[in-house]
Short mmCIF file of N, CA, C and O in Angstrom, two decimals:
data_model
loop_
_atom_site.label_atom_id
_atom_site.label_comp_id
_atom_site.label_asym_id
_atom_site.label_seq_id
_atom_site.Cartn_x
_atom_site.Cartn_y
_atom_site.Cartn_z
N MET A 66 76.71 124.21 115.39
CA MET A 66 75.33 123.78 115.30
C MET A 66 74.38 124.81 115.91
O MET A 66 73.43 125.22 115.28
N PHE A 67 74.64 125.26 117.13
CA PHE A 67 73.75 126.19 117.80
C PHE A 67 73.77 127.57 117.15
O PHE A 67 72.84 128.32 117.26
N ASP A 68 74.86 127.89 116.45
CA ASP A 68 74.98 129.17 115.78
C ASP A 68 73.88 129.36 114.75
O ASP A 68 73.43 130.46 114.50
N ARG A 69 73.42 128.25 114.14
CA ARG A 69 72.40 128.35 113.10
C ARG A 69 71.05 128.79 113.64
O ARG A 69 70.24 129.32 112.91
N LEU A 70 70.78 128.60 114.92
CA LEU A 70 69.47 128.91 115.47
C LEU A 70 69.48 130.08 116.46
O LEU A 70 68.54 130.25 117.20
N ASN A 71 70.53 130.90 116.46
CA ASN A 71 70.53 131.99 117.43
C ASN A 71 69.67 133.15 116.96
O ASN A 71 69.32 133.27 115.79
N ALA A 72 69.31 134.03 117.88
CA ALA A 72 68.34 135.11 117.63
C ALA A 72 68.85 136.16 116.66
O ALA A 72 68.08 137.00 116.21
N TYR A 73 70.14 136.15 116.36
CA TYR A 73 70.68 137.11 115.40
C TYR A 73 70.70 136.54 113.99
O TYR A 73 70.91 137.25 113.03
N ARG A 74 70.51 135.24 113.86
CA ARG A 74 70.52 134.59 112.55
C ARG A 74 69.11 134.32 112.03
O ARG A 74 68.86 134.38 110.85
N ILE A 75 68.19 134.03 112.93
CA ILE A 75 66.79 133.83 112.56
C ILE A 75 66.22 135.18 112.13
O ILE A 75 66.49 136.20 112.76
N MET A 76 65.45 135.19 111.05
CA MET A 76 64.97 136.45 110.48
C MET A 76 63.45 136.50 110.41
O MET A 76 62.78 135.48 110.40
N TRP A 77 62.95 137.72 110.35
CA TRP A 77 61.55 138.00 110.06
C TRP A 77 61.52 138.87 108.82
O TRP A 77 62.29 139.82 108.70
N VAL A 78 60.64 138.55 107.89
CA VAL A 78 60.43 139.39 106.71
C VAL A 78 59.11 140.11 106.91
O VAL A 78 58.08 139.48 107.18
N LEU A 79 59.14 141.43 106.81
CA LEU A 79 57.94 142.26 106.96
C LEU A 79 57.61 142.88 105.61
O LEU A 79 58.50 143.38 104.92
N VAL A 80 56.35 142.79 105.22
CA VAL A 80 55.89 143.39 103.96
C VAL A 80 54.79 144.38 104.31
O VAL A 80 53.79 144.02 104.94
N PHE A 81 55.01 145.64 103.93
CA PHE A 81 54.04 146.71 104.14
C PHE A 81 53.54 147.15 102.77
O PHE A 81 54.34 147.28 101.85
N PHE A 82 52.26 147.40 102.63
CA PHE A 82 51.81 147.86 101.32
C PHE A 82 50.58 148.75 101.41
O PHE A 82 49.78 148.66 102.33
N ASP A 83 50.51 149.63 100.44
CA ASP A 83 49.37 150.52 100.25
C ASP A 83 49.05 150.45 98.77
O ASP A 83 49.75 151.06 97.96
N LEU A 84 48.06 149.66 98.42
CA LEU A 84 47.74 149.42 97.02
C LEU A 84 46.43 150.10 96.64
O LEU A 84 45.50 150.15 97.45
N PRO A 85 46.34 150.60 95.41
CA PRO A 85 45.10 151.26 94.98
C PRO A 85 43.97 150.24 94.85
O PRO A 85 44.21 149.07 94.54
N THR A 86 42.75 150.70 95.10
CA THR A 86 41.56 149.84 94.98
C THR A 86 40.43 150.56 94.25
O THR A 86 39.27 150.21 94.42
N GLU A 87 40.78 151.56 93.44
CA GLU A 87 39.75 152.36 92.76
C GLU A 87 39.02 151.58 91.66
O GLU A 87 37.81 151.68 91.53
N THR A 88 39.75 150.81 90.88
CA THR A 88 39.14 150.10 89.76
C THR A 88 39.03 148.61 90.07
O THR A 88 39.65 148.10 91.02
N LYS A 89 38.26 147.93 89.24
CA LYS A 89 38.11 146.48 89.41
C LYS A 89 39.46 145.78 89.25
O LYS A 89 39.79 144.86 89.99
N ARG A 90 40.26 146.24 88.28
CA ARG A 90 41.59 145.67 88.07
C ARG A 90 42.49 145.90 89.29
O ARG A 90 43.23 145.02 89.71
N ASP A 91 42.42 147.11 89.89
CA ASP A 91 43.21 147.42 91.09
C ASP A 91 42.83 146.47 92.23
O ASP A 91 43.70 145.94 92.92
N ARG A 92 41.53 146.28 92.42
CA ARG A 92 41.08 145.39 93.51
C ARG A 92 41.52 143.95 93.25
O ARG A 92 41.90 143.24 94.17
N ARG A 93 41.50 143.54 91.99
CA ARG A 93 41.97 142.19 91.63
C ARG A 93 43.46 142.05 91.93
O ARG A 93 43.89 141.04 92.50
N ASN A 94 44.24 143.06 91.55
CA ASN A 94 45.69 143.02 91.81
C ASN A 94 45.98 143.00 93.31
O ASN A 94 46.87 142.29 93.77
N TYR A 95 45.21 143.77 94.08
CA TYR A 95 45.35 143.79 95.54
C TYR A 95 45.09 142.39 96.11
O TYR A 95 45.88 141.85 96.88
N ALA A 96 43.96 141.80 95.70
CA ALA A 96 43.57 140.48 96.22
C ALA A 96 44.58 139.41 95.82
O ALA A 96 44.93 138.53 96.62
N LEU A 97 45.08 139.48 94.60
CA LEU A 97 46.05 138.50 94.11
C LEU A 97 47.37 138.61 94.87
O LEU A 97 47.94 137.59 95.28
N PHE A 98 47.85 139.83 95.09
CA PHE A 98 49.09 140.04 95.85
C PHE A 98 48.95 139.48 97.26
O PHE A 98 49.78 138.72 97.75
N ARG A 99 47.85 139.82 97.92
CA ARG A 99 47.60 139.36 99.28
C ARG A 99 47.51 137.83 99.33
O ARG A 99 48.09 137.18 100.20
N LYS A 100 46.80 137.25 98.38
CA LYS A 100 46.64 135.80 98.32
C LYS A 100 47.99 135.10 98.14
O LYS A 100 48.27 134.08 98.78
N LYS A 101 48.85 135.65 97.29
CA LYS A 101 50.16 135.04 97.03
C LYS A 101 51.08 135.11 98.25
O LYS A 101 51.77 134.14 98.55
N ILE A 102 51.08 136.25 98.96
CA ILE A 102 51.96 136.31 100.13
C ILE A 102 51.43 135.42 101.26
O ILE A 102 52.21 134.83 102.00
N LEU A 103 50.12 135.30 101.37
CA LEU A 103 49.56 134.38 102.37
C LEU A 103 49.95 132.93 102.02
O LEU A 103 50.32 132.16 102.91
N ALA A 104 49.89 132.59 100.75
CA ALA A 104 50.26 131.23 100.32
C ALA A 104 51.75 130.97 100.56
O ALA A 104 52.16 129.81 100.72
N ASP A 105 52.55 132.03 100.60
CA ASP A 105 53.99 131.89 100.86
C ASP A 105 54.31 131.85 102.36
O ASP A 105 55.46 131.86 102.74
N GLY A 106 53.29 131.83 103.20
CA GLY A 106 53.52 131.67 104.64
C GLY A 106 53.50 132.95 105.45
O GLY A 106 53.80 132.93 106.65
N PHE A 107 53.16 134.08 104.84
CA PHE A 107 53.06 135.33 105.60
C PHE A 107 51.77 135.34 106.38
O PHE A 107 50.77 134.73 105.99
N GLN A 108 51.79 136.04 107.53
CA GLN A 108 50.61 136.19 108.38
C GLN A 108 50.31 137.68 108.53
O GLN A 108 51.23 138.49 108.59
N MET A 109 49.02 138.00 108.59
CA MET A 109 48.65 139.40 108.78
C MET A 109 49.05 139.84 110.18
O MET A 109 48.74 139.17 111.16
N PHE A 110 49.78 140.94 110.25
CA PHE A 110 50.17 141.54 111.53
C PHE A 110 49.24 142.71 111.81
O PHE A 110 48.79 142.90 112.93
N GLN A 111 48.99 143.51 110.79
CA GLN A 111 48.02 144.60 110.80
C GLN A 111 47.47 144.67 109.38
O GLN A 111 47.99 144.04 108.48
N PHE A 112 46.44 145.49 109.16
CA PHE A 112 45.97 145.67 107.80
C PHE A 112 47.15 146.16 106.97
O PHE A 112 47.86 147.08 107.36
N SER A 113 47.37 145.56 105.84
CA SER A 113 48.43 145.93 104.90
C SER A 113 49.84 145.77 105.47
O SER A 113 50.78 146.39 104.98
N MET A 114 49.99 144.94 106.49
CA MET A 114 51.33 144.60 107.01
C MET A 114 51.33 143.12 107.34
O MET A 114 50.54 142.65 108.15
N TYR A 115 52.24 142.41 106.69
CA TYR A 115 52.32 140.96 106.85
C TYR A 115 53.73 140.57 107.26
O TYR A 115 54.70 141.24 106.88
N VAL A 116 53.85 139.51 108.06
CA VAL A 116 55.16 139.07 108.56
C VAL A 116 55.34 137.57 108.30
O VAL A 116 54.37 136.83 108.23
N ARG A 117 56.61 137.19 108.16
CA ARG A 117 56.94 135.78 107.98
C ARG A 117 58.22 135.46 108.73
O ARG A 117 59.21 136.17 108.61
N HIS A 118 58.19 134.40 109.51
CA HIS A 118 59.35 133.92 110.25
C HIS A 118 60.20 133.06 109.32
O HIS A 118 59.67 132.22 108.60
N CYS A 119 61.50 133.28 109.32
CA CYS A 119 62.43 132.50 108.49
C CYS A 119 63.57 131.99 109.37
O CYS A 119 64.06 132.71 110.23
N SER A 120 64.00 130.79 109.11
CA SER A 120 65.01 130.15 109.97
C SER A 120 66.42 130.68 109.75
O SER A 120 67.29 130.44 110.57
N SER A 121 66.65 131.42 108.66
CA SER A 121 67.99 131.94 108.39
C SER A 121 67.92 133.12 107.42
O SER A 121 66.88 133.36 106.79
N LYS A 122 69.03 133.81 107.27
CA LYS A 122 69.13 134.91 106.30
C LYS A 122 68.92 134.36 104.89
O LYS A 122 68.24 134.98 104.07
N GLU A 123 69.49 133.21 104.61
CA GLU A 123 69.35 132.61 103.28
C GLU A 123 67.88 132.30 102.98
O GLU A 123 67.40 132.54 101.87
N ASN A 124 67.16 131.78 103.97
CA ASN A 124 65.75 131.48 103.80
C ASN A 124 64.94 132.76 103.61
O ASN A 124 64.03 132.81 102.79
N SER A 125 65.28 133.82 104.35
CA SER A 125 64.57 135.09 104.18
C SER A 125 64.80 135.67 102.80
O SER A 125 63.90 136.27 102.21
N ASP A 126 66.00 135.47 102.24
CA ASP A 126 66.30 135.94 100.88
C ASP A 126 65.39 135.27 99.85
O ASP A 126 64.94 135.90 98.90
N VAL A 127 65.12 133.98 100.05
CA VAL A 127 64.23 133.25 99.14
C VAL A 127 62.84 133.89 99.15
O VAL A 127 62.25 134.14 98.09
N HIS A 128 62.30 134.18 100.33
CA HIS A 128 60.96 134.74 100.43
C HIS A 128 60.94 136.20 99.97
O HIS A 128 59.95 136.65 99.38
N LEU A 129 62.01 136.93 100.20
CA LEU A 129 62.10 138.30 99.72
C LEU A 129 62.03 138.32 98.18
O LEU A 129 61.28 139.11 97.60
N LYS A 130 62.78 137.45 97.53
CA LYS A 130 62.74 137.36 96.06
C LYS A 130 61.36 136.97 95.57
O LYS A 130 60.87 137.47 94.56
N ARG A 131 60.72 136.06 96.30
CA ARG A 131 59.38 135.61 95.90
C ARG A 131 58.38 136.77 95.97
O ARG A 131 57.59 136.96 95.05
N VAL A 132 58.43 137.54 97.05
CA VAL A 132 57.53 138.69 97.17
C VAL A 132 57.77 139.68 96.04
O VAL A 132 56.82 140.22 95.46
N LYS A 133 59.01 139.89 95.68
CA LYS A 133 59.33 140.79 94.57
C LYS A 133 58.72 140.31 93.26
O LYS A 133 58.31 141.11 92.43
N ARG A 134 58.62 138.99 93.09
CA ARG A 134 57.97 138.45 91.88
C ARG A 134 56.47 138.69 91.90
O ARG A 134 55.84 138.74 90.85
N PHE A 135 55.88 138.80 93.10
CA PHE A 135 54.44 138.99 93.24
C PHE A 135 54.00 140.45 93.10
O PHE A 135 52.81 140.73 93.08
N LEU A 136 54.94 141.40 93.07
CA LEU A 136 54.59 142.82 93.12
C LEU A 136 53.57 143.21 92.05
O LEU A 136 53.74 142.87 90.88
N PRO A 137 52.52 143.93 92.45
CA PRO A 137 51.53 144.39 91.49
C PRO A 137 52.07 145.58 90.69
O PRO A 137 53.07 146.19 91.09
N PRO A 138 51.41 145.92 89.56
CA PRO A 138 51.93 147.00 88.71
C PRO A 138 51.87 148.39 89.36
O PRO A 138 52.66 149.27 88.99
N LYS A 139 50.95 148.60 90.29
CA LYS A 139 50.82 149.90 90.94
C LYS A 139 50.79 149.74 92.46
O LYS A 139 50.48 148.67 92.96
N GLY A 140 51.09 150.81 93.18
CA GLY A 140 51.02 150.78 94.63
C GLY A 140 52.37 151.02 95.26
O GLY A 140 53.39 151.16 94.59
N HIS A 141 52.36 151.11 96.58
CA HIS A 141 53.56 151.37 97.36
C HIS A 141 53.79 150.16 98.26
O HIS A 141 52.95 149.84 99.10
N ILE A 142 54.92 149.49 98.07
CA ILE A 142 55.23 148.28 98.84
C ILE A 142 56.60 148.44 99.49
O ILE A 142 57.55 148.87 98.84
N GLY A 143 56.69 148.09 100.76
CA GLY A 143 57.97 148.08 101.47
C GLY A 143 58.24 146.69 101.99
O GLY A 143 57.32 146.00 102.44
N ILE A 144 59.49 146.27 101.90
CA ILE A 144 59.89 144.95 102.40
C ILE A 144 61.09 145.17 103.32
O ILE A 144 62.04 145.87 102.94
N MET A 145 61.03 144.62 104.51
CA MET A 145 62.11 144.80 105.47
C MET A 145 62.41 143.47 106.16
O MET A 145 61.49 142.73 106.51
N CYS A 146 63.68 143.19 106.35
CA CYS A 146 64.11 142.00 107.09
C CYS A 146 64.73 142.45 108.40
O CYS A 146 65.54 143.38 108.42
N VAL A 147 64.32 141.81 109.49
CA VAL A 147 64.90 142.10 110.80
C VAL A 147 65.23 140.77 111.47
O VAL A 147 64.63 139.74 111.18
N THR A 148 66.20 140.81 112.37
CA THR A 148 66.55 139.60 113.10
C THR A 148 65.47 139.27 114.11
O THR A 148 64.66 140.13 114.49
N ASP A 149 65.46 138.03 114.56
CA ASP A 149 64.52 137.60 115.58
C ASP A 149 64.71 138.42 116.85
O ASP A 149 63.75 138.77 117.54
N LYS A 150 65.96 138.76 117.15
CA LYS A 150 66.28 139.57 118.33
C LYS A 150 65.63 140.95 118.21
O LYS A 150 65.00 141.43 119.16
N GLN A 151 65.75 141.58 117.05
CA GLN A 151 65.14 142.90 116.84
C GLN A 151 63.62 142.81 116.90
O GLN A 151 62.97 143.64 117.53
N PHE A 152 63.05 141.80 116.26
CA PHE A 152 61.60 141.61 116.25
C PHE A 152 61.09 141.41 117.67
O PHE A 152 60.04 141.93 118.05
N GLY A 153 61.86 140.67 118.47
CA GLY A 153 61.46 140.39 119.86
C GLY A 153 61.49 141.61 120.76
O GLY A 153 60.86 141.61 121.82
N MET A 154 62.20 142.66 120.34
CA MET A 154 62.25 143.89 121.15
C MET A 154 61.07 144.82 120.86
O MET A 154 60.90 145.84 121.52
N MET A 155 60.24 144.46 119.88
CA MET A 155 59.09 145.29 119.52
C MET A 155 58.06 145.28 120.65
O MET A 155 57.81 144.24 121.26
N GLU A 156 57.51 146.43 120.92
CA GLU A 156 56.41 146.53 121.89
C GLU A 156 55.12 146.66 121.10
O GLU A 156 55.02 147.47 120.19
N ILE A 157 54.12 145.85 121.46
CA ILE A 157 52.85 145.83 120.74
C ILE A 157 51.73 146.17 121.72
O ILE A 157 51.70 145.65 122.84
N PHE A 158 50.81 147.02 121.27
CA PHE A 158 49.70 147.45 122.12
C PHE A 158 48.39 147.36 121.36
O PHE A 158 48.34 147.56 120.15
N ARG A 159 47.34 147.06 122.09
CA ARG A 159 45.96 147.19 121.61
C ARG A 159 45.36 148.25 122.52
O ARG A 159 45.07 147.98 123.68
N GLY A 160 45.24 149.46 121.99
CA GLY A 160 44.88 150.57 122.84
C GLY A 160 46.05 150.82 123.78
O GLY A 160 47.19 150.91 123.35
N LYS A 161 45.80 150.87 125.06
CA LYS A 161 46.88 151.07 126.03
C LYS A 161 47.38 149.77 126.64
O LYS A 161 48.30 149.77 127.44
N GLU A 162 46.75 148.65 126.24
CA GLU A 162 47.10 147.35 126.81
C GLU A 162 48.22 146.68 126.00
O GLU A 162 48.14 146.56 124.78
N SER A 163 49.26 146.24 126.68
CA SER A 163 50.38 145.55 126.05
C SER A 163 49.95 144.16 125.60
O SER A 163 49.18 143.48 126.28
N VAL A 164 50.46 143.75 124.42
CA VAL A 164 50.12 142.45 123.84
C VAL A 164 51.41 141.73 123.49
O VAL A 164 52.40 142.35 123.10
N ASN A 165 51.42 140.41 123.61
CA ASN A 165 52.59 139.62 123.24
C ASN A 165 52.78 139.59 121.73
O ASN A 165 51.80 139.57 120.99
N PRO A 166 54.03 139.56 121.25
CA PRO A 166 54.27 139.46 119.81
C PRO A 166 53.82 138.10 119.28
O PRO A 166 53.57 137.18 120.05
N PRO A 167 53.73 137.95 117.94
CA PRO A 167 53.31 136.66 117.37
C PRO A 167 54.22 135.53 117.82
O PRO A 167 55.41 135.73 118.05
N VAL A 168 53.65 134.36 117.94
CA VAL A 168 54.39 133.18 118.37
C VAL A 168 55.26 132.70 117.22
O VAL A 168 54.80 132.60 116.08
N THR A 169 56.50 132.41 117.52
CA THR A 169 57.42 131.88 116.53
C THR A 169 57.16 130.41 116.31
O THR A 169 56.97 129.66 117.28
N ALA A 170 57.12 129.99 115.06
CA ALA A 170 56.93 128.58 114.75
C ALA A 170 58.11 127.77 115.27
O ALA A 170 59.25 128.22 115.18
N GLN A 171 57.83 126.62 115.82
CA GLN A 171 58.91 125.76 116.29
C GLN A 171 59.61 125.15 115.08
O GLN A 171 58.96 124.68 114.16
N GLN A 172 60.91 125.15 115.10
CA GLN A 172 61.72 124.62 114.01
C GLN A 172 62.19 123.22 114.36
O GLN A 172 62.83 123.02 115.39
N LEU A 173 61.86 122.26 113.54
CA LEU A 173 62.31 120.89 113.74
C LEU A 173 63.54 120.68 112.87
O LEU A 173 63.53 120.95 111.68
N GLU A 174 64.61 120.21 113.47
CA GLU A 174 65.84 119.99 112.72
C GLU A 174 66.23 118.53 112.80
O GLU A 174 66.34 117.97 113.88
N LEU A 175 66.42 117.90 111.65
CA LEU A 175 66.85 116.52 111.59
C LEU A 175 68.31 116.47 111.16
O LEU A 175 68.74 117.23 110.31
N PHE A 176 69.06 115.57 111.72
CA PHE A 176 70.49 115.46 111.41
C PHE A 176 70.73 114.50 110.29
O PHE A 176 70.08 113.60 110.03
#
């Protein structure tokens, strides 16, 4: 039971992107991609970098496939999955001041 919720099994999906915005169509594709990943539960971490907490590798695979379906026709997109343990080792700064990482959503489990 506890194995399902350990820090090596819980995953974070990170989506990085650099999309063109030169034309009206490009800007529309950018806005649509961003809107779809936000609707799928991703949160902005930085401009053009979004993260999503997933309760398991299987759950992260679902969201990874979903993001791949949302991909716009042009641009550079990176998708990376890391364990909760790896994500928790990240150091975050605003200028020279250290900042806490995003808060993990509490997982409610019913038997």
